[in-house]
Coordinates of C-alpha atoms in Angstrom, one line a residue:
M1 CA -8.8 -37.5 -176.6
I2 CA -12.2 -36.6 -174.9
L3 CA -15.1 -38.6 -176.0
M4 CA -18.7 -37.1 -175.4
Y5 CA -21.9 -39.0 -175.5
H6 CA -25.5 -37.8 -175.2
K7 CA -27.9 -40.9 -175.1
V8 CA -27.1 -44.7 -175.2
A9 CA -29.8 -47.2 -176.1
P10 CA -30.3 -50.5 -178.0
T11 CA -30.9 -48.5 -181.2
R12 CA -29.8 -45.3 -182.6
P13 CA -32.6 -43.2 -183.9
T14 CA -30.7 -40.0 -184.5
Q15 CA -27.0 -38.8 -184.4
W16 CA -27.4 -37.9 -180.7
W17 CA -27.6 -41.5 -179.7
V18 CA -25.1 -44.4 -179.7
G19 CA -26.3 -47.9 -179.9
V20 CA -25.3 -50.3 -177.0
D21 CA -23.4 -52.6 -179.3
S22 CA -21.3 -49.8 -180.8
F23 CA -20.8 -48.3 -177.3
F24 CA -19.5 -51.7 -176.0
R25 CA -17.3 -52.0 -179.1
Q26 CA -15.9 -48.5 -178.5
L27 CA -15.1 -49.5 -174.7
C28 CA -13.3 -52.5 -176.0
E29 CA -11.1 -50.3 -178.3
L30 CA -10.3 -48.1 -175.3
R31 CA -8.5 -50.9 -173.7
G32 CA -5.4 -49.7 -175.7
Y33 CA -5.7 -46.3 -173.9
E34 CA -5.7 -45.0 -170.4
V35 CA -9.1 -43.9 -169.5
V36 CA -8.7 -41.3 -166.8
A37 CA -10.9 -38.7 -165.0
L38 CA -10.9 -35.3 -166.3
D39 CA -8.8 -34.0 -163.5
D40 CA -6.1 -36.4 -164.4
Y41 CA -6.5 -35.8 -168.2
Q42 CA -3.2 -34.8 -169.9
P43 CA -3.9 -33.4 -173.4
E44 CA -0.4 -33.9 -174.6
N45 CA -0.5 -37.7 -173.7
P46 CA -1.9 -39.5 -176.7
K47 CA -2.9 -42.6 -174.6
H48 CA -5.1 -40.5 -172.2
C49 CA -8.8 -40.7 -172.8
V50 CA -11.7 -39.1 -171.0
I51 CA -15.4 -40.4 -171.4
T52 CA -18.1 -37.7 -170.9
F53 CA -21.8 -37.5 -171.0
D54 CA -23.3 -34.2 -171.8
G55 CA -26.9 -33.9 -170.4
V56 CA -27.3 -36.9 -168.3
Y57 CA -30.2 -39.0 -169.4
Q58 CA -31.7 -42.0 -167.6
N59 CA -30.6 -44.2 -170.4
V60 CA -26.9 -43.6 -169.4
L61 CA -27.7 -45.3 -166.1
Q62 CA -29.6 -48.1 -167.7
Y63 CA -27.2 -49.0 -170.7
A64 CA -23.8 -47.2 -170.3
A65 CA -23.1 -47.3 -166.6
P66 CA -23.2 -51.2 -166.3
L67 CA -20.7 -51.4 -169.1
L68 CA -18.5 -48.7 -168.0
K69 CA -18.5 -50.2 -164.4
R70 CA -17.6 -53.6 -165.9
F71 CA -14.6 -52.1 -167.7
G72 CA -13.6 -50.0 -164.6
Y73 CA -13.6 -46.8 -166.7
P74 CA -14.3 -43.5 -164.8
F75 CA -16.6 -41.1 -166.6
E76 CA -17.8 -37.5 -166.3
L77 CA -21.5 -36.4 -166.2
F78 CA -22.2 -32.9 -167.2
V79 CA -25.4 -31.9 -165.4
T80 CA -28.1 -29.3 -166.2
S81 CA -30.1 -29.1 -163.1
D82 CA -33.3 -27.6 -164.4
V83 CA -34.1 -30.6 -166.5
L84 CA -33.4 -33.3 -163.9
G85 CA -36.1 -35.9 -164.0
K86 CA -37.9 -34.1 -167.1
E87 CA -38.2 -35.1 -170.7
N88 CA -36.4 -33.5 -173.5
E89 CA -39.4 -31.5 -174.6
F90 CA -37.1 -28.8 -176.2
D91 CA -36.5 -31.5 -178.9
A92 CA -40.1 -31.8 -179.8
G93 CA -40.6 -31.3 -183.5
S94 CA -36.9 -31.8 -184.5
G95 CA -37.3 -35.6 -184.9
E96 CA -35.5 -36.2 -181.8
P97 CA -37.3 -39.0 -179.8
P98 CA -38.4 -38.4 -176.2
A99 CA -35.8 -39.1 -173.6
V100 CA -35.9 -38.4 -169.8
F101 CA -33.1 -36.8 -167.9
A102 CA -31.7 -38.5 -164.9
T103 CA -33.1 -37.6 -161.5
E104 CA -30.9 -36.8 -158.4
A105 CA -31.3 -40.4 -157.2
E106 CA -30.1 -41.7 -160.5
L107 CA -27.2 -39.3 -160.6
A108 CA -26.3 -40.8 -157.1
E109 CA -26.4 -44.3 -158.6
L110 CA -24.4 -43.1 -161.5
V111 CA -21.7 -41.8 -159.1
K112 CA -21.6 -45.3 -157.4
C113 CA -20.9 -46.9 -160.8
G114 CA -17.7 -44.7 -161.3
G115 CA -19.2 -41.4 -162.7
R116 CA -18.3 -38.1 -161.4
L117 CA -20.7 -35.1 -161.6
Q118 CA -19.5 -32.0 -163.3
W119 CA -21.6 -28.9 -164.1
H120 CA -22.9 -27.7 -167.3
T121 CA -25.4 -25.0 -166.4
R122 CA -28.5 -24.6 -164.5
S123 CA -30.9 -24.2 -167.5
H124 CA -28.7 -24.5 -170.7
P125 CA -28.8 -21.0 -172.1
H126 CA -26.7 -19.8 -174.9
L127 CA -24.2 -18.0 -172.5
P128 CA -23.1 -15.3 -174.9
E129 CA -26.6 -14.1 -175.0
V130 CA -26.9 -13.9 -171.1
K131 CA -26.1 -10.2 -170.4
D132 CA -27.4 -10.0 -166.9
S133 CA -24.6 -10.8 -164.5
G134 CA -27.0 -12.1 -161.7
R135 CA -28.5 -14.6 -164.1
L136 CA -25.2 -15.7 -165.4
E137 CA -24.1 -16.4 -161.7
R138 CA -27.1 -18.4 -161.2
E139 CA -26.3 -20.3 -164.4
L140 CA -22.9 -21.1 -163.4
T141 CA -23.6 -21.9 -159.7
V142 CA -23.9 -25.6 -158.6
P143 CA -26.8 -26.1 -156.3
D144 CA -25.6 -27.3 -152.8
G145 CA -28.1 -30.4 -153.0
L146 CA -26.2 -31.6 -156.3
K147 CA -22.8 -30.9 -154.7
S148 CA -23.7 -33.3 -151.8
L149 CA -24.3 -36.2 -154.3
D150 CA -20.6 -36.4 -155.1
P151 CA -17.8 -35.1 -152.9
R152 CA -15.4 -35.8 -155.7
G153 CA -17.4 -33.9 -158.3
F154 CA -17.9 -30.4 -159.6
R155 CA -14.3 -29.5 -160.1

């Protein structure tokens, strides 16, 4: 089982958020599983579970990381580099509240809490629509500065 989260906060304003109380309850439920890093995940093992965050927001560091560290659970952080430190302006008008993506310094803190950096894309395009091979290569290439934040990451 692979669990994917976007945002964690005290309240749940939309479907893309999980409340802190619910998140804590879910982590408690996972004590009956073996929470593993993505590298160690065996899909055929019904006891394996991976925790992932898609688009790493500052609220993951603020609310999720302390709980994950407390439980000793590893977690994967799928990074989109062009939005680091920026607000989710692309959600304006959709009813999605503002949220700020983690900065490089905050990603480094998340790594210290047991997270492991993984690559999403550079700018989050709809990849089937990217026809230019040079652009596609740029989207899929992890910047060296990010690689240095987590020697275990980006596998």
